[in-house]
Amino acid sequence: MFPTAAAITAQSRFFADGPVSARSERGHGPWGTYHMAGNAREWVWNFAGGDAVALGSGWPEYASNFARVYTADPMSRLPDHGLRLMRTLDESQIDNTLLEPIRLLRDSAFANREPLSDDAFEAMRFQFTTPRMAPAEVTVNQVEESTLWIAEEIVLKFAAEETTTLYIVRPKAHDRPLQPIVYSGVGDCCFMKRPNRDVLEQLQIAEFIVNSGRALVMPIWAGGYERYERYPTEASAAADRERRIPLQWQHDLSATIDYLESRPDMDPERIGYFGVSRGASFAGAINLAIEERIDAAVLASGGAWIHSPLHPMIDLINYAPRITIPVLMLSGRYDHIYPYEQSQKRVFNLLGTPADKKAQIAYDTGHFTMPRNRVAADVTDWFDRHLGRMRE
């Protein structure tokens, strides 16, 4: 992300119910323009293949999408797409090379990356086998409340100043232990440092989990919110981060489940996982092959990353064949971050889950722009089938 990303996205329009006037002076860019990040995705002159290119994010989506490149049929009339007109000064000249078609990385042949051999994976898995330690101190605070739910912040302090923070949003009314659904969300957590409590914004996506009678459990995964760290520019440091951070994610997940097992209001025998975008591709998703206490999972708009990783420990391709629990994948056919055929379907086919315990639902949408009521119904139905219904 560029240095002004935090300032621009904070004032831009995301996860809204529609666009606003282009004249509203919000989301200002460094050159006097407005709404460069959100509000409407904008067509540009260039083509990629047979499709037109559009830049930025739109009002139905989340902030970190604004740095992505999208393509679509130029004759389509997508509700979150628009265009920006520009008048050039008389003396201005546009370099014609800027108008040429572009070739996107996602059009490269990355789908044939093969998973590690069993022996190589077992050697990698061994690095995750660290002893589970009880926290030295546990702090629980209620931080937010609605008419239907209570949100708690839990801080688990371990030795050597190591801390795991998680948020639990649970329904007020329940007559039996709750099924905890561990959640890992979109990339908004990880492109700048933000307060941990901002994770509660993810209720815009996942509040239906609580409405279904379950507890939504949101760890602050390594690399996100107050644990944000700038991605290294030096190759060896970047490779070391890709090796190290999955181990931290495993500690976050293991510590979270250990804590859930200590609470009488949680059912440790029926734990689910819900990952969206980044959470369906990296943090949490890859750990489904390591952590044995999760009973069912939903991966929405996730898949194999189009870039070749610097280290195999961060590549979902290596973990997918070792994931054997029931998995539902929710995919957009026109997803430009995790392309449907090359990325999402590739991961689905690699899953080690038996054929009758895995499913993929493809929507005619882009990257996590599925109708929210459909997502809520499909996810709730999956957890009802594989964890048991919470509400009759």
Short mmCIF file of C-alpha atoms in Angstrom, two decimals:
data_model
loop_
_atom_site.label_atom_id
_atom_site.label_comp_id
_atom_site.label_asym_id
_atom_site.label_seq_id
_atom_site.Cartn_x
_atom_site.Cartn_y
_atom_site.Cartn_z
CA MET A 1 0.00 0.00 0.00
CA PHE A 2 1.17 3.52 -0.66
CA PRO A 3 1.94 5.83 2.28
CA THR A 4 -1.32 7.81 2.12
CA ALA A 5 -3.53 4.69 2.10
CA ALA A 6 -4.56 4.99 5.74
CA ALA A 7 -5.70 8.62 5.40
CA ILE A 8 -7.59 8.03 2.15
CA THR A 9 -9.39 4.83 3.11
CA ALA A 10 -10.43 6.19 6.50
CA GLN A 11 -12.54 8.82 4.71
CA SER A 12 -13.74 6.68 1.81
CA ARG A 13 -17.01 4.84 1.29
CA PHE A 14 -16.94 1.08 1.88
CA PHE A 15 -19.50 -1.46 3.10
CA ALA A 16 -22.28 1.04 2.46
CA ASP A 17 -25.79 0.79 1.05
CA GLY A 18 -25.03 2.79 -2.09
CA PRO A 19 -22.79 5.46 -3.66
CA VAL A 20 -22.80 9.15 -2.81
CA SER A 21 -22.41 12.18 -5.05
CA ALA A 22 -19.00 12.61 -6.66
CA ARG A 23 -19.08 16.18 -5.36
CA SER A 24 -18.96 15.11 -1.72
CA GLU A 25 -15.44 15.97 -0.62
CA ARG A 26 -14.37 12.76 1.05
CA GLY A 27 -11.61 10.24 0.45
CA HIS A 28 -9.32 12.92 -0.96
CA GLY A 29 -6.22 11.90 -2.87
CA PRO A 30 -2.82 13.63 -2.96
CA TRP A 31 -3.61 15.52 -6.20
CA GLY A 32 -6.92 17.15 -5.36
CA THR A 33 -9.21 14.28 -6.36
CA TYR A 34 -11.92 12.65 -4.25
CA HIS A 35 -13.25 9.10 -3.87
CA MET A 36 -10.15 7.57 -5.40
CA ALA A 37 -10.35 4.52 -3.13
CA GLY A 38 -14.03 3.78 -2.53
CA ASN A 39 -17.56 4.83 -3.49
CA ALA A 40 -17.38 3.50 -7.09
CA ARG A 41 -14.89 1.33 -8.91
CA GLU A 42 -13.74 3.26 -11.96
CA TRP A 43 -13.25 2.14 -15.54
CA VAL A 44 -9.95 3.19 -17.07
CA TRP A 45 -8.83 3.29 -20.71
CA ASN A 46 -6.81 0.09 -20.72
CA PHE A 47 -7.85 -3.43 -21.64
CA ALA A 48 -6.53 -6.74 -20.35
CA GLY A 49 -7.32 -9.57 -22.72
CA GLY A 50 -10.83 -9.00 -23.99
CA ASP A 51 -12.02 -7.17 -20.88
CA ALA A 52 -11.80 -3.57 -19.75
CA VAL A 53 -9.81 -2.64 -16.66
CA ALA A 54 -11.33 -0.98 -13.58
CA LEU A 55 -9.49 0.34 -10.53
CA GLY A 56 -10.33 1.03 -6.91
CA SER A 57 -12.98 -0.45 -4.66
CA GLY A 58 -16.69 0.24 -4.56
CA TRP A 59 -19.29 1.02 -1.94
CA PRO A 60 -20.36 -2.65 -1.37
CA GLU A 61 -16.80 -3.84 -0.66
CA TYR A 62 -14.08 -3.45 1.93
CA ALA A 63 -11.17 -1.03 2.03
CA SER A 64 -8.16 -3.17 1.19
CA ASN A 65 -9.67 -4.03 -2.21
CA PHE A 66 -8.96 -0.51 -3.41
CA ALA A 67 -5.37 -1.36 -4.42
CA ARG A 68 -6.47 -4.21 -6.72
CA VAL A 69 -6.93 -4.32 -10.49
CA TYR A 70 -10.24 -5.65 -11.83
CA THR A 71 -11.48 -6.55 -15.30
CA ALA A 72 -14.98 -6.97 -16.69
CA ASP A 73 -16.92 -6.98 -19.94
CA PRO A 74 -16.93 -3.30 -21.03
CA MET A 75 -20.61 -3.60 -21.94
CA SER A 76 -21.58 -4.74 -18.45
CA ARG A 77 -23.45 -2.30 -16.25
CA LEU A 78 -22.24 -3.27 -12.82
CA PRO A 79 -23.92 -1.19 -10.08
CA ASP A 80 -20.67 -0.35 -8.24
CA HIS A 81 -18.74 0.69 -11.39
CA GLY A 82 -18.45 4.21 -12.76
CA LEU A 83 -16.02 6.40 -14.63
CA ARG A 84 -14.11 9.60 -14.01
CA LEU A 85 -13.83 12.22 -16.75
CA MET A 86 -10.67 14.27 -17.16
CA ARG A 87 -10.00 17.44 -19.13
CA THR A 88 -6.36 17.82 -20.13
CA LEU A 89 -4.60 21.16 -20.18
CA ASP A 90 -3.77 22.46 -23.65
CA GLU A 91 -0.08 21.83 -23.24
CA SER A 92 -0.53 18.38 -21.70
CA GLN A 93 0.42 15.30 -23.65
CA ILE A 94 -0.55 11.77 -22.70
CA ASP A 95 2.13 9.15 -23.25
CA ASN A 96 0.52 6.62 -25.59
CA THR A 97 2.24 3.76 -23.80
CA LEU A 98 -0.09 4.45 -20.86
CA LEU A 99 -3.05 3.54 -23.09
CA GLU A 100 -1.74 0.15 -24.18
CA PRO A 101 -3.33 -3.15 -23.06
CA ILE A 102 -1.83 -4.61 -19.91
CA ARG A 103 -1.01 -8.18 -18.92
CA LEU A 104 -2.02 -9.11 -15.40
CA LEU A 105 -0.09 -11.45 -13.13
CA ARG A 106 -3.22 -13.52 -12.59
CA ASP A 107 -3.08 -14.48 -16.29
CA SER A 108 0.24 -16.21 -15.66
CA ALA A 109 0.48 -19.98 -15.21
CA PHE A 110 0.51 -20.28 -11.42
CA ALA A 111 -2.17 -22.94 -10.99
CA ASN A 112 0.18 -25.87 -11.56
CA ARG A 113 2.08 -25.30 -8.33
CA GLU A 114 2.13 -28.74 -6.74
CA PRO A 115 1.72 -29.47 -3.00
CA LEU A 116 4.71 -30.60 -1.00
CA SER A 117 5.35 -34.33 -0.74
CA ASP A 118 4.12 -36.06 2.42
CA ASP A 119 7.66 -36.31 3.78
CA ALA A 120 8.37 -32.63 3.15
CA PHE A 121 5.05 -31.61 4.70
CA GLU A 122 5.67 -33.70 7.81
CA ALA A 123 9.03 -31.99 8.25
CA MET A 124 7.23 -28.64 7.94
CA ARG A 125 4.42 -29.70 10.28
CA PHE A 126 6.99 -30.61 12.95
CA GLN A 127 7.78 -26.90 13.34
CA PHE A 128 4.22 -26.34 14.60
CA THR A 129 4.61 -28.83 17.46
CA THR A 130 5.36 -26.44 20.28
CA PRO A 131 4.10 -27.22 23.79
CA ARG A 132 0.83 -25.55 24.77
CA MET A 133 1.29 -23.34 27.80
CA ALA A 134 -1.43 -21.93 30.03
CA PRO A 135 -1.51 -18.12 30.16
CA ALA A 136 -0.09 -16.51 33.26
CA GLU A 137 -2.96 -14.02 33.35
CA VAL A 138 -6.41 -13.79 31.72
CA THR A 139 -8.34 -10.52 31.54
CA VAL A 140 -11.97 -10.36 30.39
CA ASN A 141 -13.76 -7.06 29.74
CA GLN A 142 -17.13 -6.31 28.21
CA VAL A 143 -16.48 -3.75 25.45
CA GLU A 144 -19.74 -3.42 23.53
CA GLU A 145 -23.38 -4.43 23.76
CA SER A 146 -26.49 -4.45 21.59
CA THR A 147 -30.03 -5.54 22.34
CA LEU A 148 -29.13 -9.06 21.18
CA TRP A 149 -25.46 -9.65 21.97
CA ILE A 150 -22.51 -8.86 24.23
CA ALA A 151 -18.94 -8.37 22.99
CA GLU A 152 -16.02 -9.23 25.27
CA GLU A 153 -12.30 -8.56 24.93
CA ILE A 154 -10.10 -11.33 26.32
CA VAL A 155 -6.37 -10.79 26.80
CA LEU A 156 -4.23 -13.88 27.42
CA LYS A 157 -0.81 -12.98 28.80
CA PHE A 158 1.92 -15.59 28.50
CA ALA A 159 5.54 -15.55 29.57
CA ALA A 160 8.12 -13.32 27.87
CA GLU A 161 5.54 -10.57 27.25
CA GLU A 162 3.70 -12.72 24.69
CA THR A 163 0.01 -11.83 24.44
CA THR A 164 -2.98 -13.20 22.54
CA THR A 165 -6.06 -10.99 22.31
CA LEU A 166 -9.44 -12.19 21.13
CA TYR A 167 -12.97 -10.86 20.98
CA ILE A 168 -16.04 -12.98 21.62
CA VAL A 169 -19.48 -11.78 20.52
CA ARG A 170 -22.16 -13.99 22.06
CA PRO A 171 -25.95 -13.85 22.07
CA LYS A 172 -27.55 -12.71 25.30
CA ALA A 173 -30.22 -15.39 25.18
CA HIS A 174 -29.06 -19.00 25.13
CA ASP A 175 -30.00 -22.05 27.17
CA ARG A 176 -27.03 -24.33 26.42
CA PRO A 177 -23.32 -24.03 25.67
CA LEU A 178 -22.63 -22.08 22.50
CA GLN A 179 -20.89 -23.39 19.42
CA PRO A 180 -17.85 -21.12 18.97
CA ILE A 181 -17.09 -20.07 15.38
CA VAL A 182 -13.50 -18.85 15.07
CA TYR A 183 -13.31 -16.06 12.51
CA SER A 184 -10.51 -14.66 10.36
CA GLY A 185 -11.52 -11.76 8.17
CA VAL A 186 -10.62 -9.55 5.27
CA GLY A 187 -7.33 -7.80 4.60
CA ASP A 188 -8.42 -4.46 6.10
CA CYS A 189 -6.71 -5.65 9.29
CA CYS A 190 -3.28 -5.73 7.79
CA PHE A 191 -2.40 -2.72 5.63
CA MET A 192 -1.87 -0.30 8.50
CA LYS A 193 -1.77 -0.33 12.30
CA ARG A 194 -5.26 -0.06 13.80
CA PRO A 195 -6.77 -0.49 17.28
CA ASN A 196 -7.59 -4.11 18.09
CA ARG A 197 -11.17 -3.16 18.85
CA ASP A 198 -11.67 -2.27 15.17
CA VAL A 199 -12.06 -6.01 14.60
CA LEU A 200 -15.66 -5.53 15.75
CA GLU A 201 -16.27 -3.84 12.38
CA GLN A 202 -16.25 -7.40 11.03
CA LEU A 203 -19.74 -7.76 12.49
CA GLN A 204 -20.86 -6.10 9.24
CA ILE A 205 -19.87 -9.38 7.59
CA ALA A 206 -20.37 -12.00 10.28
CA GLU A 207 -23.06 -10.82 12.72
CA PHE A 208 -25.38 -13.48 11.30
CA ILE A 209 -23.21 -16.05 13.12
CA VAL A 210 -24.39 -14.57 16.43
CA ASN A 211 -27.96 -14.29 15.16
CA SER A 212 -27.89 -18.04 14.45
CA GLY A 213 -27.31 -18.66 18.17
CA ARG A 214 -23.53 -19.16 18.03
CA ALA A 215 -20.56 -17.29 19.45
CA LEU A 216 -18.36 -15.36 17.03
CA VAL A 217 -14.73 -15.62 18.15
CA MET A 218 -12.27 -13.17 16.58
CA PRO A 219 -8.60 -13.54 17.50
CA ILE A 220 -6.23 -10.69 16.69
CA TRP A 221 -4.09 -12.72 14.32
CA ALA A 222 -0.37 -11.99 14.02
CA GLY A 223 0.22 -9.24 11.47
CA GLY A 224 -3.13 -7.49 12.01
CA TYR A 225 -4.47 -4.47 13.90
CA GLU A 226 -2.09 -3.53 16.75
CA ARG A 227 0.13 -6.45 15.70
CA TYR A 228 0.61 -4.98 12.23
CA GLU A 229 4.10 -5.18 10.81
CA ARG A 230 5.28 -3.67 7.56
CA TYR A 231 6.10 -6.31 4.95
CA PRO A 232 9.89 -6.49 4.51
CA THR A 233 11.36 -5.25 1.24
CA GLU A 234 14.49 -7.38 1.51
CA ALA A 235 13.93 -10.89 0.10
CA SER A 236 15.54 -12.89 2.90
CA ALA A 237 13.60 -10.98 5.57
CA ALA A 238 10.36 -11.46 3.62
CA ALA A 239 11.00 -15.20 3.31
CA ASP A 240 11.69 -15.42 7.03
CA ARG A 241 8.40 -13.65 7.76
CA GLU A 242 6.52 -16.12 5.56
CA ARG A 243 8.13 -18.93 7.56
CA ARG A 244 7.52 -17.35 10.96
CA ILE A 245 4.02 -15.91 10.77
CA PRO A 246 2.14 -19.21 10.20
CA LEU A 247 3.69 -20.45 13.45
CA GLN A 248 2.34 -17.33 15.18
CA TRP A 249 -1.09 -17.93 13.64
CA GLN A 250 -1.02 -21.45 15.03
CA HIS A 251 -0.20 -20.12 18.49
CA ASP A 252 -3.08 -17.62 18.19
CA LEU A 253 -5.52 -20.36 17.16
CA SER A 254 -4.32 -22.89 19.73
CA ALA A 255 -4.42 -20.36 22.57
CA THR A 256 -7.90 -19.26 21.50
CA ILE A 257 -9.27 -22.81 21.54
CA ASP A 258 -7.53 -23.58 24.84
CA TYR A 259 -9.36 -20.60 26.32
CA LEU A 260 -12.70 -21.63 24.80
CA GLU A 261 -12.29 -25.06 26.41
CA SER A 262 -12.05 -23.37 29.81
CA ARG A 263 -15.44 -21.62 29.51
CA PRO A 264 -18.58 -23.46 30.59
CA ASP A 265 -20.70 -21.36 28.20
CA MET A 266 -18.80 -22.72 25.16
CA ASP A 267 -19.09 -26.19 23.58
CA PRO A 268 -15.51 -27.37 22.88
CA GLU A 269 -16.78 -30.42 20.97
CA ARG A 270 -18.42 -28.34 18.22
CA ILE A 271 -16.03 -25.63 17.05
CA GLY A 272 -16.33 -24.09 13.59
CA TYR A 273 -14.12 -21.85 11.49
CA PHE A 274 -15.25 -19.05 9.15
CA GLY A 275 -12.64 -17.35 6.97
CA VAL A 276 -13.24 -14.55 4.47
CA SER A 277 -10.76 -13.49 1.76
CA ARG A 278 -7.43 -13.29 3.61
CA GLY A 279 -8.92 -15.48 6.33
CA ALA A 280 -9.90 -18.06 3.71
CA SER A 281 -6.38 -18.16 2.25
CA PHE A 282 -3.86 -17.42 4.98
CA ALA A 283 -4.37 -16.82 8.72
CA GLY A 284 -6.52 -19.59 10.09
CA ALA A 285 -7.21 -21.34 6.78
CA ILE A 286 -3.80 -22.98 6.50
CA ASN A 287 -3.97 -23.92 10.18
CA LEU A 288 -6.98 -26.16 9.51
CA ALA A 289 -4.42 -28.77 8.45
CA ILE A 290 -2.61 -28.46 11.80
CA GLU A 291 -5.25 -27.76 14.45
CA GLU A 292 -7.33 -30.89 15.14
CA ARG A 293 -10.00 -29.33 17.36
CA ILE A 294 -12.01 -27.62 14.60
CA ASP A 295 -14.97 -29.66 13.35
CA ALA A 296 -16.21 -27.79 10.25
CA ALA A 297 -15.14 -24.79 8.19
CA VAL A 298 -16.38 -22.26 5.65
CA LEU A 299 -13.90 -20.51 3.33
CA ALA A 300 -15.42 -17.53 1.51
CA SER A 301 -13.65 -15.85 -1.43
CA GLY A 302 -10.33 -17.50 -0.68
CA GLY A 303 -7.88 -19.68 -2.52
CA ALA A 304 -4.26 -20.03 -3.55
CA TRP A 305 -2.41 -16.73 -3.73
CA ILE A 306 -1.45 -15.83 -7.30
CA HIS A 307 2.12 -14.90 -6.35
CA SER A 308 4.61 -17.68 -5.90
CA PRO A 309 5.39 -17.61 -2.17
CA LEU A 310 8.90 -17.08 -0.92
CA HIS A 311 8.45 -19.85 1.63
CA PRO A 312 6.24 -22.99 1.43
CA MET A 313 4.92 -22.51 4.97
CA ILE A 314 2.55 -19.76 3.88
CA ASP A 315 1.14 -21.48 0.77
CA LEU A 316 -2.40 -22.89 1.08
CA ILE A 317 -1.58 -25.28 -1.79
CA ASN A 318 0.60 -27.26 0.63
CA TYR A 319 -2.04 -27.46 3.35
CA ALA A 320 -5.22 -28.14 1.33
CA PRO A 321 -4.62 -31.89 0.81
CA ARG A 322 -4.12 -32.26 4.59
CA ILE A 323 -7.42 -30.57 5.50
CA THR A 324 -9.93 -33.37 6.10
CA ILE A 325 -12.82 -31.77 8.02
CA PRO A 326 -16.09 -30.74 6.31
CA VAL A 327 -15.40 -27.60 4.24
CA LEU A 328 -17.76 -25.30 2.34
CA MET A 329 -16.17 -22.90 -0.15
CA LEU A 330 -18.11 -19.81 -1.28
CA SER A 331 -16.67 -18.49 -4.54
CA GLY A 332 -17.27 -15.63 -6.96
CA ARG A 333 -16.99 -16.66 -10.61
CA TYR A 334 -15.54 -13.24 -11.44
CA ASP A 335 -13.18 -12.97 -8.49
CA HIS A 336 -10.05 -11.12 -9.61
CA ILE A 337 -8.04 -11.59 -6.43
CA TYR A 338 -8.48 -15.36 -6.21
CA PRO A 339 -9.57 -16.28 -9.77
CA TYR A 340 -12.27 -18.93 -9.73
CA GLU A 341 -10.77 -21.60 -11.99
CA GLN A 342 -7.05 -21.16 -11.29
CA SER A 343 -7.21 -20.46 -7.56
CA GLN A 344 -10.45 -21.25 -5.76
CA LYS A 345 -11.47 -24.35 -7.70
CA ARG A 346 -7.87 -25.55 -7.59
CA VAL A 347 -7.89 -25.44 -3.77
CA PHE A 348 -11.32 -27.10 -3.62
CA ASN A 349 -10.10 -30.00 -5.76
CA LEU A 350 -6.97 -30.37 -3.60
CA LEU A 351 -8.86 -30.56 -0.29
CA GLY A 352 -8.33 -33.85 1.51
CA THR A 353 -11.92 -33.78 2.76
CA PRO A 354 -14.06 -36.70 1.50
CA ALA A 355 -16.16 -35.74 -1.52
CA ASP A 356 -19.45 -36.00 0.39
CA LYS A 357 -18.16 -33.66 3.12
CA LYS A 358 -17.02 -30.76 0.95
CA ALA A 359 -19.00 -28.39 -1.26
CA GLN A 360 -18.39 -25.31 -3.37
CA ILE A 361 -21.06 -22.72 -4.14
CA ALA A 362 -20.23 -20.37 -7.02
CA TYR A 363 -22.05 -17.05 -7.21
CA ASP A 364 -22.10 -14.84 -10.32
CA THR A 365 -20.20 -12.12 -8.47
CA GLY A 366 -16.70 -10.81 -7.90
CA HIS A 367 -14.53 -10.93 -4.80
CA PHE A 368 -16.81 -11.27 -1.76
CA THR A 369 -19.63 -9.28 -3.31
CA MET A 370 -22.15 -12.10 -2.88
CA PRO A 371 -25.63 -11.17 -1.60
CA ARG A 372 -25.28 -11.02 2.17
CA ASN A 373 -28.53 -12.85 2.83
CA ARG A 374 -27.35 -15.73 0.61
CA VAL A 375 -24.02 -15.93 2.41
CA ALA A 376 -25.76 -15.93 5.79
CA ALA A 377 -28.15 -18.69 4.71
CA ASP A 378 -25.45 -20.88 3.14
CA VAL A 379 -23.01 -20.55 6.04
CA THR A 380 -25.69 -21.11 8.68
CA ASP A 381 -26.97 -24.19 6.85
CA TRP A 382 -23.44 -25.65 6.67
CA PHE A 383 -22.81 -25.23 10.38
CA ASP A 384 -26.31 -26.53 11.19
CA ARG A 385 -25.55 -29.69 9.20
CA HIS A 386 -22.07 -30.34 10.57
CA LEU A 387 -22.17 -28.88 14.09
CA GLY A 388 -25.88 -29.21 14.86
CA ARG A 389 -28.63 -26.61 14.98
CA MET A 390 -28.52 -24.05 17.77
CA ARG A 391 -32.01 -22.68 17.26
CA GLU A 392 -35.16 -24.55 16.34
#
